[in-house]
mmCIF file of C-alpha atoms and ligand atoms in Angstrom:
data_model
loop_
_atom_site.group_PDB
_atom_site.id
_atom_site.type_symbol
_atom_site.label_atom_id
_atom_site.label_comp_id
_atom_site.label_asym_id
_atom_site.label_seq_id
_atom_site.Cartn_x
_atom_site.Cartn_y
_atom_site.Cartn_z
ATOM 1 C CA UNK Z 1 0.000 0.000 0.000
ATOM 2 C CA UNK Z 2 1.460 3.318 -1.061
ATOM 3 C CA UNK Z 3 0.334 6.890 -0.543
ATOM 4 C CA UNK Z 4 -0.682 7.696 -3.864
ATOM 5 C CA UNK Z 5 -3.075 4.864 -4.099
ATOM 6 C CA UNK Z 6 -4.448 5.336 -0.711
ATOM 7 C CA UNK Z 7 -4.744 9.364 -1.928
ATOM 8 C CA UNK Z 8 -6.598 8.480 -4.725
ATOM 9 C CA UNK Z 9 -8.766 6.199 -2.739
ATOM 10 C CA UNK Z 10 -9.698 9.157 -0.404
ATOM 11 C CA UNK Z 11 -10.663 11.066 -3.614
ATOM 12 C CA UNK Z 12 -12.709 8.531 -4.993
ATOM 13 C CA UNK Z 13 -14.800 8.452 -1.715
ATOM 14 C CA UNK Z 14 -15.314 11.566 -1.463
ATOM 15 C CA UNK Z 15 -16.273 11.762 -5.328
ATOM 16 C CA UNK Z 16 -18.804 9.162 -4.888
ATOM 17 C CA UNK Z 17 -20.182 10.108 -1.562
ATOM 18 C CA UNK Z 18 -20.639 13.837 -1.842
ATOM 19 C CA UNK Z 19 -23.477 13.506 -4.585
ATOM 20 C CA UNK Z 20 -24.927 10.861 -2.657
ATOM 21 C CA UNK Z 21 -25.276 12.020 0.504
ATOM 22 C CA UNK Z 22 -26.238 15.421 -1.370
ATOM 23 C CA UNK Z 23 -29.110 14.335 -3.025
ATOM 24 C CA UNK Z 24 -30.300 11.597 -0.782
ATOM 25 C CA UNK Z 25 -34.012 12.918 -0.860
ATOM 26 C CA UNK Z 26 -35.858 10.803 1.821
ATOM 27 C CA UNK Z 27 -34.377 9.957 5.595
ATOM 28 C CA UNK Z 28 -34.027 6.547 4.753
ATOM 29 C CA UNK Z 29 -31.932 6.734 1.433
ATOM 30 C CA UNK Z 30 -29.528 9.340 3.366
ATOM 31 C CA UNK Z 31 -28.737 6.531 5.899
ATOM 32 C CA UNK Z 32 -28.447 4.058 3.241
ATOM 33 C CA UNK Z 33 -25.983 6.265 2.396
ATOM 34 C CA UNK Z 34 -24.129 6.687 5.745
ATOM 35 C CA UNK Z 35 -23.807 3.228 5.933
ATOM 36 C CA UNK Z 36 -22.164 2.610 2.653
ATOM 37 C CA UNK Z 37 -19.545 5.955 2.686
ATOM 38 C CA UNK Z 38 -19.528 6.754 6.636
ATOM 39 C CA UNK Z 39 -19.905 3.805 8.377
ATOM 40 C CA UNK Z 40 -17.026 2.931 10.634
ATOM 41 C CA UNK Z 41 -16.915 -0.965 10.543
ATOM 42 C CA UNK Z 42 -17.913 -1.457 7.088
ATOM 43 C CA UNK Z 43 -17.569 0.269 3.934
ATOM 44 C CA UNK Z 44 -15.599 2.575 1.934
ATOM 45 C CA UNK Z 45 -14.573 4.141 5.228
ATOM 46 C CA UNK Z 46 -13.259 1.600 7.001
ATOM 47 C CA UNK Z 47 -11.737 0.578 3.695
ATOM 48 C CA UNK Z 48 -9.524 3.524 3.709
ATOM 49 C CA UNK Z 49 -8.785 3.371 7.216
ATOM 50 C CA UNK Z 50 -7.284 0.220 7.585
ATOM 51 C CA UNK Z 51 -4.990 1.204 3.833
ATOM 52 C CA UNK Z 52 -4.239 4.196 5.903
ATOM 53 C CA UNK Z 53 -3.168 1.911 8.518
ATOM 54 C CA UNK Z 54 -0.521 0.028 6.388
ATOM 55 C CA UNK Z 55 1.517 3.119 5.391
ATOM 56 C CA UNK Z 56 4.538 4.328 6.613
ATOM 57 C CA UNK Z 57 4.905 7.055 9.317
ATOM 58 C CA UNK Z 58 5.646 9.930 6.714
ATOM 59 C CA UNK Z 59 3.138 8.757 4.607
ATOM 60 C CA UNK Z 60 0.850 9.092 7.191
ATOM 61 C CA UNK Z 61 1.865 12.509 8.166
ATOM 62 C CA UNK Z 62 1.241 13.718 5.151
ATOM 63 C CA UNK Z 63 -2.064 12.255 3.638
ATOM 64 C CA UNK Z 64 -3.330 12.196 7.559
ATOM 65 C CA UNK Z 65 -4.650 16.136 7.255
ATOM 66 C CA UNK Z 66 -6.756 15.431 3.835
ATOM 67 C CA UNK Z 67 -7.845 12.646 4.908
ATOM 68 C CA UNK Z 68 -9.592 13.397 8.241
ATOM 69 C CA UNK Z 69 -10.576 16.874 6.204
ATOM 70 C CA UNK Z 70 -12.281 14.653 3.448
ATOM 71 C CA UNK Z 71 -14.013 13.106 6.205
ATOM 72 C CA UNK Z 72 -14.940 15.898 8.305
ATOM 73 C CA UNK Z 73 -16.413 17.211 5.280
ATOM 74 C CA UNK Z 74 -18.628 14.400 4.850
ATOM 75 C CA UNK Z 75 -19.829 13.803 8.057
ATOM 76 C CA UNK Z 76 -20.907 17.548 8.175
ATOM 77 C CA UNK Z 77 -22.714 16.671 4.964
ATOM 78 C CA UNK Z 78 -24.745 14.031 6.375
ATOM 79 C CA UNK Z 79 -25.292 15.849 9.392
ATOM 80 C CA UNK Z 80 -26.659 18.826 7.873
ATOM 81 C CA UNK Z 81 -29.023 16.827 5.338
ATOM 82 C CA UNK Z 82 -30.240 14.773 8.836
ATOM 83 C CA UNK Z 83 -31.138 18.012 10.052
ATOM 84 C CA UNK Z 84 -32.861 19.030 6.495
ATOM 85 C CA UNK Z 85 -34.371 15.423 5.899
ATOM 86 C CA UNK Z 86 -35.460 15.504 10.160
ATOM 87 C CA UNK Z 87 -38.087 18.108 9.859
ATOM 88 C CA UNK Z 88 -39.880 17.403 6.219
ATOM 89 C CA UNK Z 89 -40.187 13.793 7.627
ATOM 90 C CA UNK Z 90 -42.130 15.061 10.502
ATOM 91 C CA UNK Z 91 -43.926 17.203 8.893
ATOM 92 C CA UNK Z 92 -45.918 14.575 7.487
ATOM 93 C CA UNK Z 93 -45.848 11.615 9.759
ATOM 94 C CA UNK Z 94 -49.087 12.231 11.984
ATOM 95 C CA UNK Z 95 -48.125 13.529 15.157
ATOM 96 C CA UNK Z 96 -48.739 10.444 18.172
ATOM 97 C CA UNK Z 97 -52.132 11.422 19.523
ATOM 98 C CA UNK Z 98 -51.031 12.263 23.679
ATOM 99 C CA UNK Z 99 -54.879 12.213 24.982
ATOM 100 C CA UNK Z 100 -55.123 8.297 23.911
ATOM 101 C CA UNK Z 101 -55.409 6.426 27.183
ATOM 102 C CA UNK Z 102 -53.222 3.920 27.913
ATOM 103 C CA UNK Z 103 -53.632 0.518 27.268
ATOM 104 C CA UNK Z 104 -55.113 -1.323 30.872
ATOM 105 C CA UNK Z 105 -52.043 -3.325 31.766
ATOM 106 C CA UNK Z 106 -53.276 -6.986 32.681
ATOM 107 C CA UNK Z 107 -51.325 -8.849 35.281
ATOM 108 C CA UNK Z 108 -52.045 -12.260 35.858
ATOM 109 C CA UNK Z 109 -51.786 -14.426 38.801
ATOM 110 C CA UNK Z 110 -52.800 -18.015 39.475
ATOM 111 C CA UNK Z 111 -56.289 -19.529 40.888
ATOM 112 C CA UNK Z 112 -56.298 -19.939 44.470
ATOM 113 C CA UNK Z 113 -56.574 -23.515 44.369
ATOM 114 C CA UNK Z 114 -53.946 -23.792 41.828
ATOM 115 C CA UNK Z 115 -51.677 -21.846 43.896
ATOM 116 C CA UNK Z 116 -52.321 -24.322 47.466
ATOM 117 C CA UNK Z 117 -51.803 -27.044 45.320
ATOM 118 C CA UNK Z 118 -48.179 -25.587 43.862
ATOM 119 C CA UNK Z 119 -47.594 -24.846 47.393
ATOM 120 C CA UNK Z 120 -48.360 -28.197 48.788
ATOM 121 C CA UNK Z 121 -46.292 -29.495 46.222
ATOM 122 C CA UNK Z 122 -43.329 -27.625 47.178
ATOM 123 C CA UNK Z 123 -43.690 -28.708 50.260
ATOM 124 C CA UNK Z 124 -43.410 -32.916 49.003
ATOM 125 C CA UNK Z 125 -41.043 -32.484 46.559
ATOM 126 C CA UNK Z 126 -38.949 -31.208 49.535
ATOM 127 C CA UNK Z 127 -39.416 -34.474 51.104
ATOM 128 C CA UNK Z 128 -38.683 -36.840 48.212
ATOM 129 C CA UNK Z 129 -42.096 -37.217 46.793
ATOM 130 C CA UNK Z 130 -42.006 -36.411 42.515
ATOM 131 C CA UNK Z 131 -45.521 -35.858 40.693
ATOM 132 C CA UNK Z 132 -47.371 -38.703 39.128
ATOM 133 C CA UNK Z 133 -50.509 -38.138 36.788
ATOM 134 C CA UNK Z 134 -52.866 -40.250 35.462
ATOM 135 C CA UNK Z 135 -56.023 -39.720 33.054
ATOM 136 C CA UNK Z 136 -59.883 -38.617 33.578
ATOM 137 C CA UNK Z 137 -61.269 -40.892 32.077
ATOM 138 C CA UNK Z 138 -60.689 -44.363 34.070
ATOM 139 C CA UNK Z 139 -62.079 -48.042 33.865
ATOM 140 C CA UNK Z 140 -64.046 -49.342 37.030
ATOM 141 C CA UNK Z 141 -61.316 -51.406 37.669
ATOM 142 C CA UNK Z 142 -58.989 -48.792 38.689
ATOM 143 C CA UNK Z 143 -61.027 -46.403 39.882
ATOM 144 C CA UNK Z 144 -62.745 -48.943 42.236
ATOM 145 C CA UNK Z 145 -61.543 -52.993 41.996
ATOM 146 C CA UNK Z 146 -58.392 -52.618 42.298
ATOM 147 C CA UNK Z 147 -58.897 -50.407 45.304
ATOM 148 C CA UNK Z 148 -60.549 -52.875 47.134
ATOM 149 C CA UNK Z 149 -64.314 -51.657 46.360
ATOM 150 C CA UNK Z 150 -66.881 -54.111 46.972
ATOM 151 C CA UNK Z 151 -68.532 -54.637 43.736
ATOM 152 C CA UNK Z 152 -71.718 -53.465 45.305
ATOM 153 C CA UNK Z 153 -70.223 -50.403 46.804
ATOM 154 C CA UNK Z 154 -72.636 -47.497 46.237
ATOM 155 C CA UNK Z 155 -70.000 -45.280 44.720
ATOM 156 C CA UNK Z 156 -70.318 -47.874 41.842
ATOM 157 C CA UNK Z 157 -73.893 -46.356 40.815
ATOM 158 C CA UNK Z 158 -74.668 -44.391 38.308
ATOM 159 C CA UNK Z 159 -76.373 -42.070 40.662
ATOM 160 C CA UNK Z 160 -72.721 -41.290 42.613
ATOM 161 C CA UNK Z 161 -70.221 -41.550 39.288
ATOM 162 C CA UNK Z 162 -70.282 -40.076 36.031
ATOM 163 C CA UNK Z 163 -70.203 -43.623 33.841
ATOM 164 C CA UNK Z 164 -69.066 -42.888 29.740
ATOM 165 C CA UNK Z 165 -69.680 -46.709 29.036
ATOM 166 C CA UNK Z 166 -70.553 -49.377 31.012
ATOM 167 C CA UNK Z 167 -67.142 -50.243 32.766
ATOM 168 C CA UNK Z 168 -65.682 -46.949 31.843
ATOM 169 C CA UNK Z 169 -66.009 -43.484 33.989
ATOM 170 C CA UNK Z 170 -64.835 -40.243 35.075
ATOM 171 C CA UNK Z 171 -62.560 -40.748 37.636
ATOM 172 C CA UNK Z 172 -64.213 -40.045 41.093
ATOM 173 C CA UNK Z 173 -60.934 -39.796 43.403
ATOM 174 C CA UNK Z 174 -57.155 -39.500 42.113
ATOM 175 C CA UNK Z 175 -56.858 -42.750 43.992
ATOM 176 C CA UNK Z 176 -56.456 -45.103 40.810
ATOM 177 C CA UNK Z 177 -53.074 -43.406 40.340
ATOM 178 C CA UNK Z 178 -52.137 -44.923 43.358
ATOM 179 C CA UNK Z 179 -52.206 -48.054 41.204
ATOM 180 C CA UNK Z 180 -51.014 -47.288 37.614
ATOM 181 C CA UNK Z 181 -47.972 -45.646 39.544
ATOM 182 C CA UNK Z 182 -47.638 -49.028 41.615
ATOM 183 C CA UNK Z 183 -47.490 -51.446 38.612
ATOM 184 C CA UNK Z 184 -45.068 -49.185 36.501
ATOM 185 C CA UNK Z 185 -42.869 -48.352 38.949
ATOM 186 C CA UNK Z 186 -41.130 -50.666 41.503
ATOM 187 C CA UNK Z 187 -40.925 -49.403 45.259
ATOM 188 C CA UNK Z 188 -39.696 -47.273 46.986
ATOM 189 C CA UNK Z 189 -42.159 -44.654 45.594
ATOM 190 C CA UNK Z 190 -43.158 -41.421 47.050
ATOM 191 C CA UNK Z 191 -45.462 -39.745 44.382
ATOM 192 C CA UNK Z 192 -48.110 -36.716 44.516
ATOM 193 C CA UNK Z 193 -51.051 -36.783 41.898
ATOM 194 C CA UNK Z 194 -52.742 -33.528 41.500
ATOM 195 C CA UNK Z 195 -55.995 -33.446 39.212
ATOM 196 C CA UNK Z 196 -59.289 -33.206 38.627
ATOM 197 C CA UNK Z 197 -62.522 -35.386 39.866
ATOM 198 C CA UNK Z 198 -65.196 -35.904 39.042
ATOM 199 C CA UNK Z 199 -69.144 -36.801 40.302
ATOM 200 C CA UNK Z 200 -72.377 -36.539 39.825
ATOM 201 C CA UNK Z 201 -73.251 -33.930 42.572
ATOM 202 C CA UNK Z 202 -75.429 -30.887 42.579
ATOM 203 C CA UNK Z 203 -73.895 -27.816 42.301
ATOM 204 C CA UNK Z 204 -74.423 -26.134 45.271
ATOM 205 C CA UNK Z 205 -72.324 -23.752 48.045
ATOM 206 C CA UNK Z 206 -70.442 -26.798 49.222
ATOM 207 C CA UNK Z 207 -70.716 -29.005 46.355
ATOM 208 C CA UNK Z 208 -69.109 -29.552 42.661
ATOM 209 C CA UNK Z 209 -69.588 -32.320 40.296
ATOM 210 C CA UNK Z 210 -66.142 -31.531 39.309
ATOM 211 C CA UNK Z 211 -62.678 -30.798 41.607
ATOM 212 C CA UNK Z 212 -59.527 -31.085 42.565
ATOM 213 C CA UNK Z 213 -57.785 -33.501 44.360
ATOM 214 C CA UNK Z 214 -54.036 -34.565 45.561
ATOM 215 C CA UNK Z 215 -53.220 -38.006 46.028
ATOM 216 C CA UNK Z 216 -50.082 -38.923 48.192
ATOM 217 C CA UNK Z 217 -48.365 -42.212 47.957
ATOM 218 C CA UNK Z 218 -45.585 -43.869 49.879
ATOM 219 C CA UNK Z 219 -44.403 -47.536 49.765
ATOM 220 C CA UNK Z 220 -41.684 -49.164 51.011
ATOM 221 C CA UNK Z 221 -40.125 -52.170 53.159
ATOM 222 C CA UNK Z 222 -40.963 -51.350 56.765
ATOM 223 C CA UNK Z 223 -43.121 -48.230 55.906
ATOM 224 C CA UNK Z 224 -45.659 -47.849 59.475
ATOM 225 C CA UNK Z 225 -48.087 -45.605 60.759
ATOM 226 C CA UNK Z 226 -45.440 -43.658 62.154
ATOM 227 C CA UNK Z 227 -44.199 -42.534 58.876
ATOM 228 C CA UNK Z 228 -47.839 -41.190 57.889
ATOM 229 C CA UNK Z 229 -48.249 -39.453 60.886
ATOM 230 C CA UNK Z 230 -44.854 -38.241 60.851
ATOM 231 C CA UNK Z 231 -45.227 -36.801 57.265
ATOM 232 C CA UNK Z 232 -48.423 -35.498 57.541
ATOM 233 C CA UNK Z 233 -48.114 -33.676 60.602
ATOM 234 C CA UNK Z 234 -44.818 -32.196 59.231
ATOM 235 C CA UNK Z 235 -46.604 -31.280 56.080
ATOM 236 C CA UNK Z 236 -49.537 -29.553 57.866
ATOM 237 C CA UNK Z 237 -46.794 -27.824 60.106
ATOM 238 C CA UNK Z 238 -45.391 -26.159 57.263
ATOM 239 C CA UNK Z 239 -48.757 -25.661 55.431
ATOM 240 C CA UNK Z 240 -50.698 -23.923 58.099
ATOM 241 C CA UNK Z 241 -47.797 -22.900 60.703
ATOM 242 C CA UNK Z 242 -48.822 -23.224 64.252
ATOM 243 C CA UNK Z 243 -52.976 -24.552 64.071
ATOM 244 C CA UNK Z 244 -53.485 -27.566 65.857
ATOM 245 C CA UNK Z 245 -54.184 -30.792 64.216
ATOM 246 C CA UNK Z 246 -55.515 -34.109 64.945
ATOM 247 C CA UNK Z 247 -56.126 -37.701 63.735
ATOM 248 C CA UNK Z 248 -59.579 -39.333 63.998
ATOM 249 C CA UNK Z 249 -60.087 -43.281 63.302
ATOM 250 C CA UNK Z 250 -62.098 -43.837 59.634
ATOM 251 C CA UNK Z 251 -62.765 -45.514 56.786
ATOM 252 C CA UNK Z 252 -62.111 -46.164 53.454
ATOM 253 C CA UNK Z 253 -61.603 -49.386 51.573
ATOM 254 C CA UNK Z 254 -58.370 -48.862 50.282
ATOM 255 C CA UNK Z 255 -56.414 -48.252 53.243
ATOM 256 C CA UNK Z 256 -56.483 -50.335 57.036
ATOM 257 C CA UNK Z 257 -56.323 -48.617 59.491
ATOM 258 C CA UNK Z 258 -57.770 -45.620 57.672
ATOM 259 C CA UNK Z 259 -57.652 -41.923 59.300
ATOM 260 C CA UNK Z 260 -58.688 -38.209 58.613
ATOM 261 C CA UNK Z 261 -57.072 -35.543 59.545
ATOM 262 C CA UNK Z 262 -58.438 -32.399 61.011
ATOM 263 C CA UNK Z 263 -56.511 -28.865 61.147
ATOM 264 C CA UNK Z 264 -58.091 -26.360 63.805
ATOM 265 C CA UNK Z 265 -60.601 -23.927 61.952
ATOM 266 C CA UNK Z 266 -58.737 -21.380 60.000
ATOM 267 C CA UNK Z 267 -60.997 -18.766 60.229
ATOM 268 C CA UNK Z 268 -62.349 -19.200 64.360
ATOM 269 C CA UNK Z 269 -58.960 -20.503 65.398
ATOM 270 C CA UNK Z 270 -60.839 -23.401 67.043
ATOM 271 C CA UNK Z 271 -63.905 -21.279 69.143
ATOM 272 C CA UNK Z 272 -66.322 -22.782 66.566
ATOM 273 C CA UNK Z 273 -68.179 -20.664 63.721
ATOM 274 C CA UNK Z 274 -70.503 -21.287 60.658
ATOM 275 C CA UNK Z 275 -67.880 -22.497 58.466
ATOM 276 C CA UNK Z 276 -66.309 -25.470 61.247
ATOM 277 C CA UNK Z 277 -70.065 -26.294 61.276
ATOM 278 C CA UNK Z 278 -68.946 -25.117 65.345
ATOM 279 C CA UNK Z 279 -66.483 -27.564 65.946
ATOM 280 C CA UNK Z 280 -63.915 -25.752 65.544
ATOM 281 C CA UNK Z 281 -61.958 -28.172 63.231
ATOM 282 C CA UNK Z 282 -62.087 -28.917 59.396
ATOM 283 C CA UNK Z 283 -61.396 -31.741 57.717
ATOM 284 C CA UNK Z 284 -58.541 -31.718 55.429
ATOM 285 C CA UNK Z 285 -57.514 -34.993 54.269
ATOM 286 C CA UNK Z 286 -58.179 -38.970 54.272
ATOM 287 C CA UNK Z 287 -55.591 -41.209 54.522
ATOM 288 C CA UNK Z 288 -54.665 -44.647 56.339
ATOM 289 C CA UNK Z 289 -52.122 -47.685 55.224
ATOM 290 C CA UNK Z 290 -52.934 -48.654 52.171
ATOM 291 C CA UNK Z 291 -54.505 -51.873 51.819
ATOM 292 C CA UNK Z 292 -53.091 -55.372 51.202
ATOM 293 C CA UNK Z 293 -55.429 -56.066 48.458
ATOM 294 C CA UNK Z 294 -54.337 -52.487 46.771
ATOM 295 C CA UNK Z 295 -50.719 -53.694 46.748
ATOM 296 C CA UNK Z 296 -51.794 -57.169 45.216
ATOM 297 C CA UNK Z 297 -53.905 -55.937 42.763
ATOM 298 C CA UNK Z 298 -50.919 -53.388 41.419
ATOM 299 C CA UNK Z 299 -48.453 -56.355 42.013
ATOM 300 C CA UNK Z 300 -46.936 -55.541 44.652
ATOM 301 C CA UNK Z 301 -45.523 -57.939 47.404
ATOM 302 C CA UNK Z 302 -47.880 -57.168 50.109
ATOM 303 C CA UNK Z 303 -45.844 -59.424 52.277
ATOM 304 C CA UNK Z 304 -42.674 -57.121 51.978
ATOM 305 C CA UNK Z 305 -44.019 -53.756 51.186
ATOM 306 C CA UNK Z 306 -46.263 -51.643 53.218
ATOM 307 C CA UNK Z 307 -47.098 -48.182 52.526
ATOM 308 C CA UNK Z 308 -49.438 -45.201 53.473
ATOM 309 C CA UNK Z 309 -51.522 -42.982 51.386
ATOM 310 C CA UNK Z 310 -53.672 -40.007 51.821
ATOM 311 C CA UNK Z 311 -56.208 -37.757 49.300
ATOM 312 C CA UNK Z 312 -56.854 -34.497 50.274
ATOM 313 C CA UNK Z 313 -58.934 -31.160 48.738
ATOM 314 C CA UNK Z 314 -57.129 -28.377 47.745
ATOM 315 C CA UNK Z 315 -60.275 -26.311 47.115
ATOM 316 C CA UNK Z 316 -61.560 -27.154 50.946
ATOM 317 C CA UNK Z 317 -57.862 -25.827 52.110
ATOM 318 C CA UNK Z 318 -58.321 -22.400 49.478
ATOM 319 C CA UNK Z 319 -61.714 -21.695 50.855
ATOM 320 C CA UNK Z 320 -60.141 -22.257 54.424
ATOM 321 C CA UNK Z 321 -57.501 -19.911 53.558
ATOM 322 C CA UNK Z 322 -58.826 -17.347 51.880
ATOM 323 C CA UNK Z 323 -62.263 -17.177 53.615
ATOM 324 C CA UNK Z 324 -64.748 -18.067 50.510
ATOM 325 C CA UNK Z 325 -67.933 -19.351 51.768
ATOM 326 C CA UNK Z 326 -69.471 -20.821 48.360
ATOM 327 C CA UNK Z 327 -67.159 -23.184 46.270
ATOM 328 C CA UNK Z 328 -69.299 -22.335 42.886
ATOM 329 C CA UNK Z 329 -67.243 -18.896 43.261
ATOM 330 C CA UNK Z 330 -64.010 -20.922 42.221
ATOM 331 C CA UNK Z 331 -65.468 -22.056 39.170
ATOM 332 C CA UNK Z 332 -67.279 -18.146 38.306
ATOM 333 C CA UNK Z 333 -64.046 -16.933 36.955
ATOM 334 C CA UNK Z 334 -65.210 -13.733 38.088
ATOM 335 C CA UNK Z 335 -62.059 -11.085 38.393
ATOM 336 C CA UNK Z 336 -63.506 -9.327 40.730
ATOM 337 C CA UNK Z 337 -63.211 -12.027 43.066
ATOM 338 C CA UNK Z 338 -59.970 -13.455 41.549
ATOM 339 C CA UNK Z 339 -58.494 -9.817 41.877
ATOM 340 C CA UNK Z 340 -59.375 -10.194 45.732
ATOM 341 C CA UNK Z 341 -57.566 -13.357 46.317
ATOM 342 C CA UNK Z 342 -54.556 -12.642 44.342
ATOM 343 C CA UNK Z 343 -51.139 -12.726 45.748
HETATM 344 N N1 DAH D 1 -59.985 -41.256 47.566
HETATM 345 C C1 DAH D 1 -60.571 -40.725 48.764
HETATM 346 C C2 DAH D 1 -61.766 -39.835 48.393
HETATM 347 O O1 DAH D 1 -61.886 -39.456 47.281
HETATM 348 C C3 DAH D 1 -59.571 -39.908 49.520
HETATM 349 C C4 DAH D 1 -58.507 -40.740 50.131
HETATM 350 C C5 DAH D 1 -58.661 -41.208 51.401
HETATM 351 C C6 DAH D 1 -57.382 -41.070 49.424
HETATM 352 C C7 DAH D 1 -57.709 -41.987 52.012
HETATM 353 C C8 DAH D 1 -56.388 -41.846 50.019
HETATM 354 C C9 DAH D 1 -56.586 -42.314 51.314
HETATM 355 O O2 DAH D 1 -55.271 -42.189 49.386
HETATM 356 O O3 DAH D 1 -55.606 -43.058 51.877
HETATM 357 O O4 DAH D 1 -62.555 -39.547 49.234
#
């Protein structure tokens, strides 16, 4: 590279920009033209530069005056046609219209039983337990043989369960993943299913023929009644802080001995009020060792293994919580009560 190539260089540029940037007529096409002549990475500018670059210190000296005037030149062009080019543009774009409101910002947030059952989640995952689902739609089998139903259990008719064919149905408890979990997976297990339920109830302020339930599951070698109360009082510990809770004997097919489990009334701290029906305690979950015939069914050495299960009502806990009286207003979608109960 020698100076009078880079010179002439500089003269071309500045031969081919100047009408360019001159009679660049619209904003755009004058940028078009920055970028080709004035840009500083690309182009015949940076071109020239690194030429510049290559030649030797006297070289440099002497071209280095013409060719930062050449430049300074150019830019003072461009600048002046911005200017020019600035004000006719404006002139004709409409002007942004200031007394438009704003557009209503939406923030979601999640449904209150959605949210108890993340947090109840949390809580399991903490202590080992990983989510299982399973589907809606269910045979009787798993959604009552293989849980130890007796086939002329009154769950079984149609009056109590929504059937789709005869030995096919909407699930009416999460219970039957108990099962599909059991025969896929060998133990140890510790599983959560979340989901929906479903029966053929009247909708009413305490009632829904569709709802949510959580399913727990542990089995094990040498799992006892110790571990379920353990875990369940630990889990209520976290879940509702300091309210009391206790155990009452019950039943349910599936699991011998079978228990519920009551937390003190969230909303009369135990004195009794129309919610706690005046006992000052709601019920929050079933539970109980699961069944010998459960574990058989699924496959499962019921000599060996033993476990513990529990189903509970996260919309029961939300109305708890967030003092709703009717359950329907879950299902209303209305934001005005959403709005209330968001966190
Ligand atoms: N499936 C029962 C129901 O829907 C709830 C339940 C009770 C589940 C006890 C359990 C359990 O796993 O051990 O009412």
């Amino acid at each position: 590279m020698d100076r009078p190539s880079v010179q002439r260089q500089i003269e071309a540029w500045y031969n081919a920009a100047l009408p360019r940037l001159r009679e660049s007529s619209t904003a755009d096409a004058l940028e078009l033209a920055r970028s080709k002549f004035l840009a500083r990475n690309t182009g015949w500018r940076a071109q020239i530069l690194a030429d510049f670059a290559q030649l030797d210190r006297d070289s440099k000296k002497e071209l280095g005056g013409y060719l930062n005037q050449v430049k300074d030149d150019l830019e003072e062009l461009y600048e002046r046609k911005k200017a020019e080019l600035g004000t006719t543009r404006a002139a004709w774009i409409p002007p942004a219209d200031r007394t438009m409101p704003a557009r209503h910002l939406w923030r979601g947030s999640t449904h209150p039983v959605t949210r108890v059952i993340d947090e109840i989640a949390d809580i399991f995952c903490e202590l080992g337990f990983t989510i299982a689902l399973g589907p809606q739609v269910e045979t009787e089998w798993y959604n009552f043989g293989a849980l130890n139903f007796p086939p002329d259990h009154p769950a079984m008719d149609m009056h109590d369960t929504l059937y789709v064919r005869d030995d096919v149905l909407l699930r009416t408890h999460t219970s039957p993943v108990q099962i599909r979990t059991l025969q896929r997976f060998p133990p140890p297990i510790r599983i959560l299913a979340p989901g929906d339920v479903f029966r053929r109830d009247f909708f009413d302020a305490s009632h829904a023929p569709m709802f949510a339930q959580i399913e727990g599951l542990c089995v094990d070698e040498g799992i006892s009644f110790v571990d379920l109360k353990a875990m369940l009082s630990n889990f209520a510990r976290r879940f509702f802080g300091a309210a009391r809770t206790r155990f009452r004997p019950s039943y349910f097919p599936f699991t011998e001995p079978s228990a519920e489990m009551d937390v003190e009334c969230q909303l009369c701290k135990g004195v009794g009020c129309g919610v706690c029906k005046g006992t000052g305690w709601t019920e929050i979950l079933g539970s109980g060792m699961v069944h010998p015939s459960v574990l058989e069914a699924a496959g499962v050495d019921s000599e060996r293994y033993t476990g513990w299960a529990f189903g509970m009502g996260p919309a029961r806990i939300a109305m708890q919580r967030y003092d709703i009286p009717d359950i329907r207003l879950l299902y209303d979608s209305d934001i005005r009560f959403l709005e209330q109960v968001a966190e």
